Short mmCIF file of C-alpha atoms in Angstrom, two decimals:
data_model
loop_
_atom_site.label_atom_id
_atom_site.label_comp_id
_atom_site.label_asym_id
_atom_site.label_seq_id
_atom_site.Cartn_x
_atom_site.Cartn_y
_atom_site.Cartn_z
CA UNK A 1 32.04 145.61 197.36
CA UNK A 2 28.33 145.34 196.58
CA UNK A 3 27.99 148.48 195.29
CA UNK A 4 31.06 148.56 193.16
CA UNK A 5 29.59 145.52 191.84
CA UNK A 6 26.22 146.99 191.56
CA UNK A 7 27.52 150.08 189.79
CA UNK A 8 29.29 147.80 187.27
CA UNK A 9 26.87 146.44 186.19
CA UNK A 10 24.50 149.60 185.53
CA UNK A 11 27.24 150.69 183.58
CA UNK A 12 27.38 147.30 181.76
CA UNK A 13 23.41 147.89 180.75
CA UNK A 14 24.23 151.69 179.25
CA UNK A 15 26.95 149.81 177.45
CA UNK A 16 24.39 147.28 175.28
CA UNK A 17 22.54 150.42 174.78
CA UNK A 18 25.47 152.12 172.90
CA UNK A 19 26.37 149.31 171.39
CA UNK A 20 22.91 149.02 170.03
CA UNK A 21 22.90 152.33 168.66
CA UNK A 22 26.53 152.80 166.88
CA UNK A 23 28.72 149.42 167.10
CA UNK A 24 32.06 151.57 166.52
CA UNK A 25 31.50 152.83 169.74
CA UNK A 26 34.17 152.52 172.34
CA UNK A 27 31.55 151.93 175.18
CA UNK A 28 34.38 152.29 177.81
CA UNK A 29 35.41 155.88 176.21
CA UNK A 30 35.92 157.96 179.50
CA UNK A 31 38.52 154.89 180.18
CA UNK A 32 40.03 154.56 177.33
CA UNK A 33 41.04 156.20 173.64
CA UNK A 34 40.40 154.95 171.04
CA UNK A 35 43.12 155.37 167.90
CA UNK A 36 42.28 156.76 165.23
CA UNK A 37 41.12 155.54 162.39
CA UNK A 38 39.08 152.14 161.27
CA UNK A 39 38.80 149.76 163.86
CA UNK A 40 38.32 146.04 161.84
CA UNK A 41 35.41 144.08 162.58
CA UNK A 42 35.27 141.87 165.43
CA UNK A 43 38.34 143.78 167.48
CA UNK A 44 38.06 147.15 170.24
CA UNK A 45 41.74 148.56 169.70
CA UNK A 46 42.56 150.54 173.29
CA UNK A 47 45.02 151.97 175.55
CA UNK A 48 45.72 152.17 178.52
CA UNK A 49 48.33 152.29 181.34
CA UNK A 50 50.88 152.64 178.19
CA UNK A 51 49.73 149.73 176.51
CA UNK A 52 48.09 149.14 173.21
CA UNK A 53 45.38 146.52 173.94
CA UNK A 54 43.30 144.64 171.31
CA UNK A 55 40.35 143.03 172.25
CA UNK A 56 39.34 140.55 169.76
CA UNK A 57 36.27 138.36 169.22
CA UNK A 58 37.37 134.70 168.28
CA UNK A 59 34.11 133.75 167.44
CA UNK A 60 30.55 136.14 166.70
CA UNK A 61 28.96 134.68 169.27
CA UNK A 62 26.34 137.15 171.30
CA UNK A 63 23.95 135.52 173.53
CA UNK A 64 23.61 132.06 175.69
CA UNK A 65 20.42 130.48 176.48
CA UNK A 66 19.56 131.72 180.19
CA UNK A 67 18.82 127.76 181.43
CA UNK A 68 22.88 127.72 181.53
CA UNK A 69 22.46 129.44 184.89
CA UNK A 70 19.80 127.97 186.41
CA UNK A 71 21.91 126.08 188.53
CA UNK A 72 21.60 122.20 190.16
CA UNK A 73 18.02 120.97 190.35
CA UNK A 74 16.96 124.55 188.87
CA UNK A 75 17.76 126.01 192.03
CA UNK A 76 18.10 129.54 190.53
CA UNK A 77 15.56 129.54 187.34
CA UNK A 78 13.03 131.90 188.80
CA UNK A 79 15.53 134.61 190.13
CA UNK A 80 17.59 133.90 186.42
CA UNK A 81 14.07 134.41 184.62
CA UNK A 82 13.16 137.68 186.36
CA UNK A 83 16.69 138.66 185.16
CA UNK A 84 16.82 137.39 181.58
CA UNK A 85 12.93 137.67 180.82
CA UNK A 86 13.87 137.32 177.24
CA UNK A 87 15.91 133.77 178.15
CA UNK A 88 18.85 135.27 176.66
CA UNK A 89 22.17 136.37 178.38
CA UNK A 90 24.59 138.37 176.25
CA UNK A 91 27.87 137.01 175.81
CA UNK A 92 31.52 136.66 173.99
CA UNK A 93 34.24 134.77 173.10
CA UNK A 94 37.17 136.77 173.22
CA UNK A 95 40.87 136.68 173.51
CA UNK A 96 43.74 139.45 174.48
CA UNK A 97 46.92 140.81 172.68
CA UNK A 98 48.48 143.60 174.46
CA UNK A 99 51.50 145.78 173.02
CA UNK A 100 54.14 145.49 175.37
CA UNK A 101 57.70 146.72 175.10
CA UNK A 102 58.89 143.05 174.77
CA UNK A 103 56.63 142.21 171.76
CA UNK A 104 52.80 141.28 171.43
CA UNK A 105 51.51 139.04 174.17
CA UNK A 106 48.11 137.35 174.29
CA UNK A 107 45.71 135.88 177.06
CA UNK A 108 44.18 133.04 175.38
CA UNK A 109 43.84 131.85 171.63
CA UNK A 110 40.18 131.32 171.16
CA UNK A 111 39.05 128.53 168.90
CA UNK A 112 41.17 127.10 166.12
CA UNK A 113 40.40 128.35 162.48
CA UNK A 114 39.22 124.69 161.26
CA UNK A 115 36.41 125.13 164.54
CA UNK A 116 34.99 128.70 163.38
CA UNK A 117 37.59 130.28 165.27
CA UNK A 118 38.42 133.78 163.82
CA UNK A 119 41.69 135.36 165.70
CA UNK A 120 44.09 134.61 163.27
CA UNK A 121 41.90 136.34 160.50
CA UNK A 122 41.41 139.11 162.66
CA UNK A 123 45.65 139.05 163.95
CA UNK A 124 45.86 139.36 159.97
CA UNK A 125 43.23 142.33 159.83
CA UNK A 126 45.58 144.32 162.06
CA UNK A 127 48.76 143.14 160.17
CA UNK A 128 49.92 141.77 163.34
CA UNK A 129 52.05 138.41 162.05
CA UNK A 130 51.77 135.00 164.37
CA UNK A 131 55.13 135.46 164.78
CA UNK A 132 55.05 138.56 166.22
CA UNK A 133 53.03 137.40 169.26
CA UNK A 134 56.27 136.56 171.86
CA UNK A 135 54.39 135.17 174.96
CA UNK A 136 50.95 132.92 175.11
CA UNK A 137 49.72 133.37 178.93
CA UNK A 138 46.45 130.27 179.23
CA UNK A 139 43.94 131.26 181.56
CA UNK A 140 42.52 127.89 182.10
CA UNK A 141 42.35 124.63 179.63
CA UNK A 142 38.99 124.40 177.91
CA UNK A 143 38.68 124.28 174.17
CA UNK A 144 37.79 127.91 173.47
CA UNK A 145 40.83 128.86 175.00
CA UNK A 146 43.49 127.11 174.17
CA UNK A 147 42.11 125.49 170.88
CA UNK A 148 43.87 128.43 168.58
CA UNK A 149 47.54 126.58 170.11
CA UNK A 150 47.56 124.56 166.90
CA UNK A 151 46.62 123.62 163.68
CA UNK A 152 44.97 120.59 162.45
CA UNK A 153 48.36 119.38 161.92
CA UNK A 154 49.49 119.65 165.31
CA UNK A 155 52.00 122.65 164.63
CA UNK A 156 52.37 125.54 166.74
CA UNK A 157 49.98 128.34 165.53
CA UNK A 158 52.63 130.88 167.17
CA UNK A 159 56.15 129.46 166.32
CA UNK A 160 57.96 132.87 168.24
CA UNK A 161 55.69 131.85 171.11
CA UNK A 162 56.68 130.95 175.22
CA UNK A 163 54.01 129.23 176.80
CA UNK A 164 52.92 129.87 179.76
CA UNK A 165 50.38 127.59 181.93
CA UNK A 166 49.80 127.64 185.65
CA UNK A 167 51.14 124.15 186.80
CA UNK A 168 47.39 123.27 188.27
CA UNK A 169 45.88 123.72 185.05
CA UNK A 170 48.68 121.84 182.97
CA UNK A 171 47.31 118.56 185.46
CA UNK A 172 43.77 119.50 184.67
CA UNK A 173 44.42 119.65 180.99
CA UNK A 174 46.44 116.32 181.02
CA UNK A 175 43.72 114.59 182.75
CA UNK A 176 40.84 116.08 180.95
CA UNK A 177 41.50 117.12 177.66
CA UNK A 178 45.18 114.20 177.08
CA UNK A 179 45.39 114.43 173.54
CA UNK A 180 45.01 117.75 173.33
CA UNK A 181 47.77 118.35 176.09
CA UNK A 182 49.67 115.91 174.29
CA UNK A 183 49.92 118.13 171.26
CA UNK A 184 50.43 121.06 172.83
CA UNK A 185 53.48 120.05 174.95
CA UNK A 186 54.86 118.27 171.84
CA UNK A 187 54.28 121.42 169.61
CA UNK A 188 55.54 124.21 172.35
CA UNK A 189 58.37 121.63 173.51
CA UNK A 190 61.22 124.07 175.02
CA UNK A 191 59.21 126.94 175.14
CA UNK A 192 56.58 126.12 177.86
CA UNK A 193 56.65 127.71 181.11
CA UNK A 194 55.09 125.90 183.66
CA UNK A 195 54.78 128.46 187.03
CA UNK A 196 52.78 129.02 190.64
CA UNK A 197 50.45 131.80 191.04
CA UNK A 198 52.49 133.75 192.97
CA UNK A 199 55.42 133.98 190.43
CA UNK A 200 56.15 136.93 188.54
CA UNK A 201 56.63 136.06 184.88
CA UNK A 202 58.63 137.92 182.84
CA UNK A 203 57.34 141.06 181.43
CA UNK A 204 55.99 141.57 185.43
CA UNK A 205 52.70 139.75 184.43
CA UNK A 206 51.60 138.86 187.86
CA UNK A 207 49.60 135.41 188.05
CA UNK A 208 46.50 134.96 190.25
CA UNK A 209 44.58 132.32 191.56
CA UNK A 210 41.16 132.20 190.54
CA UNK A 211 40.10 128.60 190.66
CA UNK A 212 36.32 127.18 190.84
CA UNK A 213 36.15 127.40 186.85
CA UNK A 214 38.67 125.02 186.44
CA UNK A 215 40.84 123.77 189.57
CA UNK A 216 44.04 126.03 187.91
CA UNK A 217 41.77 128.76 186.40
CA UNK A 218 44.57 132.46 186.48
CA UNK A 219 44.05 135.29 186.40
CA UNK A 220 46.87 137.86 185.28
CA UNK A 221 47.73 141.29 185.98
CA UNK A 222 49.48 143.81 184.04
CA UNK A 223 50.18 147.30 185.38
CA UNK A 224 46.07 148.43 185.87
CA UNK A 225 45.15 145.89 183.64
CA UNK A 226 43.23 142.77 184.80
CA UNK A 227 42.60 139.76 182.71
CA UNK A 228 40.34 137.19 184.48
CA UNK A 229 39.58 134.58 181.83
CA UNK A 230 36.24 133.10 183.04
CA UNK A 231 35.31 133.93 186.46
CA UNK A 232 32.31 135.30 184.91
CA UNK A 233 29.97 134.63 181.46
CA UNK A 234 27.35 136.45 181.80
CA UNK A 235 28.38 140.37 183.22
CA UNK A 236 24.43 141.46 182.72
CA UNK A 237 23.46 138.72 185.60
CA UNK A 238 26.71 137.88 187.38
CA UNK A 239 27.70 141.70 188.02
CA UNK A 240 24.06 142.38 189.95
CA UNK A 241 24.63 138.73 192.12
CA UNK A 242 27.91 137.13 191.54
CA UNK A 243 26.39 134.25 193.62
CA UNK A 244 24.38 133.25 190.53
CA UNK A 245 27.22 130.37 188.51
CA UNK A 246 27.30 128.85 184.95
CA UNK A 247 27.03 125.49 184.63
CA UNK A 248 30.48 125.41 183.11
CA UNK A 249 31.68 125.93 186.58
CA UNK A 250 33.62 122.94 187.88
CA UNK A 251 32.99 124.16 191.43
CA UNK A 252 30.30 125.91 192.47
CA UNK A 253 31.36 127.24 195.81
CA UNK A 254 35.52 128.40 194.73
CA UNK A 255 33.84 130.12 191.43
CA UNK A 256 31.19 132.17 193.70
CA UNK A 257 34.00 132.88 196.30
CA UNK A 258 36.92 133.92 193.49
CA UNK A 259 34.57 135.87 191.47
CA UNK A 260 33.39 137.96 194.62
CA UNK A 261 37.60 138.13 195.47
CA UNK A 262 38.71 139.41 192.35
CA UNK A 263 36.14 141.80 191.72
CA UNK A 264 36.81 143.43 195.13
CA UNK A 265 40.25 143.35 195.01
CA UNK A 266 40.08 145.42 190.89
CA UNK A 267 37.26 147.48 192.36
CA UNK A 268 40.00 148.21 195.37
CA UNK A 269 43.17 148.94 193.14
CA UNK A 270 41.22 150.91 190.88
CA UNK A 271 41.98 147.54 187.85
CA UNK A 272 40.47 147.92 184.18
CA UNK A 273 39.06 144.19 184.19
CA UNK A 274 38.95 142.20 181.01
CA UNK A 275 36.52 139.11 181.00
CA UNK A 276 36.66 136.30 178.27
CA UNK A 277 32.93 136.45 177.62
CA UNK A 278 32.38 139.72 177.76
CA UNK A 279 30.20 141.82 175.00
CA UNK A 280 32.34 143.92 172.91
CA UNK A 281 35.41 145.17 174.18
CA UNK A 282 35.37 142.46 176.99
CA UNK A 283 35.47 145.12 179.81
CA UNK A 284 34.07 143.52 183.02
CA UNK A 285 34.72 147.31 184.23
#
């Protein structure tokens, strides 16, 4: 597994450098095509597997100040500063809307409009309606995930929409974030499904456990396609010693140990693996 994970991230690195050099690159190319035509700003437009996947970035944000990864008592600041020399780590904030035969699903909302967020404007850009997005799958319940639900009115932002929340993370979210909860339920009343990792939810998106994050964190799987939310922020460091751990990271020891079990089991099954704060397309690998 360390060398897959090794390899990853050398072909992370080559990926900045494109990026760098022409930013309507697809840096995953041998992967996937790209479709023709303009791609807007802010979104990687792909397939794969027979699905239409847009990648889109719910906020312009690029880099995070290395200290975020020092770890307790700045356990890990002199292996992160021979890393990051530059004190930077490049990063994301992206969601997922895959084309699926059933309608457009997403992974995540991003940030809501009134907070920055840009996914609506960019759902616009591709003339795909709110209403056309049929499923909402949360990968955990922080902000910059789940903030895009609703407006500042407390409406549904995707009135089509099912819900669908692991039932760990639905506690979490009640207990951490309860007004926030509180509107969601109320706004996606009747069309929240609450579900085990283990389930298979309909459209055979296959939940997995990958706690540490949060206590409920998911993962889901669709056909060769991986979406794992935040098991990792920063690919450039994480990739060459998923030991290292943001300081987002509830706990310390499940997000080291799911990180390290999902990326063996997508390096194993041969998974494209999509990452929430991931530069550009969000490709983990």
């Amino acid at each position: 597994m360390k060398k897959s994970i090794i390899l990853a991230a050398l072909a992370l690195n080559t990926i900045f450098v494109m990026a760098n050099d022409n930013a309507n690159i697809n840096p995953v190319g041998l992967v996937f095509l790209r479709e023709g035509g303009e791609t807007p700003e802010g979104i990687y437009r792909m397939t794969s597997g027979g699905y239409e996947v847009f990648t889109i970035s719910s906020a312009d944000k690029t880099f995070q100040p290395a200290s975020l990864y020092y770890g307790k008592d700045n356990a890990d600041k002199e292996k992160i500063d021979a890393m990051a020399p530059d004190g930077k780590v490049p990063t994301a904030m992206n969601c997922f809307v895959v084309n699926t035969p059933d309608g457009y699903i997403m992974f995540d909302t991003g940030l809501p409009s009134s907070k920055g967020g840009k996914t609506l404007e960019r759902l616009k850009s591709l003339k795909i309606s709110q209403r056309d997005i049929k499923g909402v799958f949360l990968t955990h319940g922080h902000f910059d995930h789940i903030g895009g639900l609703i407006d500042d009115s407390g409406n549904a932002e995707f009135p089509d929409a099912v819900l669908y929340i692991p039932s760990t993370e639905l506690t979490f979210l009640r207990e951490s974030m309860k007004d926030a909860a509180k509107q969601i339920e109320e706004a996606y009343k009747g069309r929240t499904v609450v579900f085990e990792c283990g389930d298979i939810l309909p459209g055979n998106v296959l939940p997995i456990s990958a706690k540490g994050h949060t206590p409920g964190h998911t993962a889901y799987q669709l056909g060769n396609l991986l979406f794992v939310g935040d098991i990792m922020h920063g690919a450039s460091i994480q990739l060459t010693d998923p030991t290292i751990c943001a300081n987002f990271d509830g706990d310390r020891a499940e997000s080291i140990a799911t990180r390290q079990r999902i990326l063996s089991y997508a390096a194993s099954n041969s998974l494209t693996v999509f990452g929430a704060h991931i530069p550009l397309n969000g490709i983990i690998f």
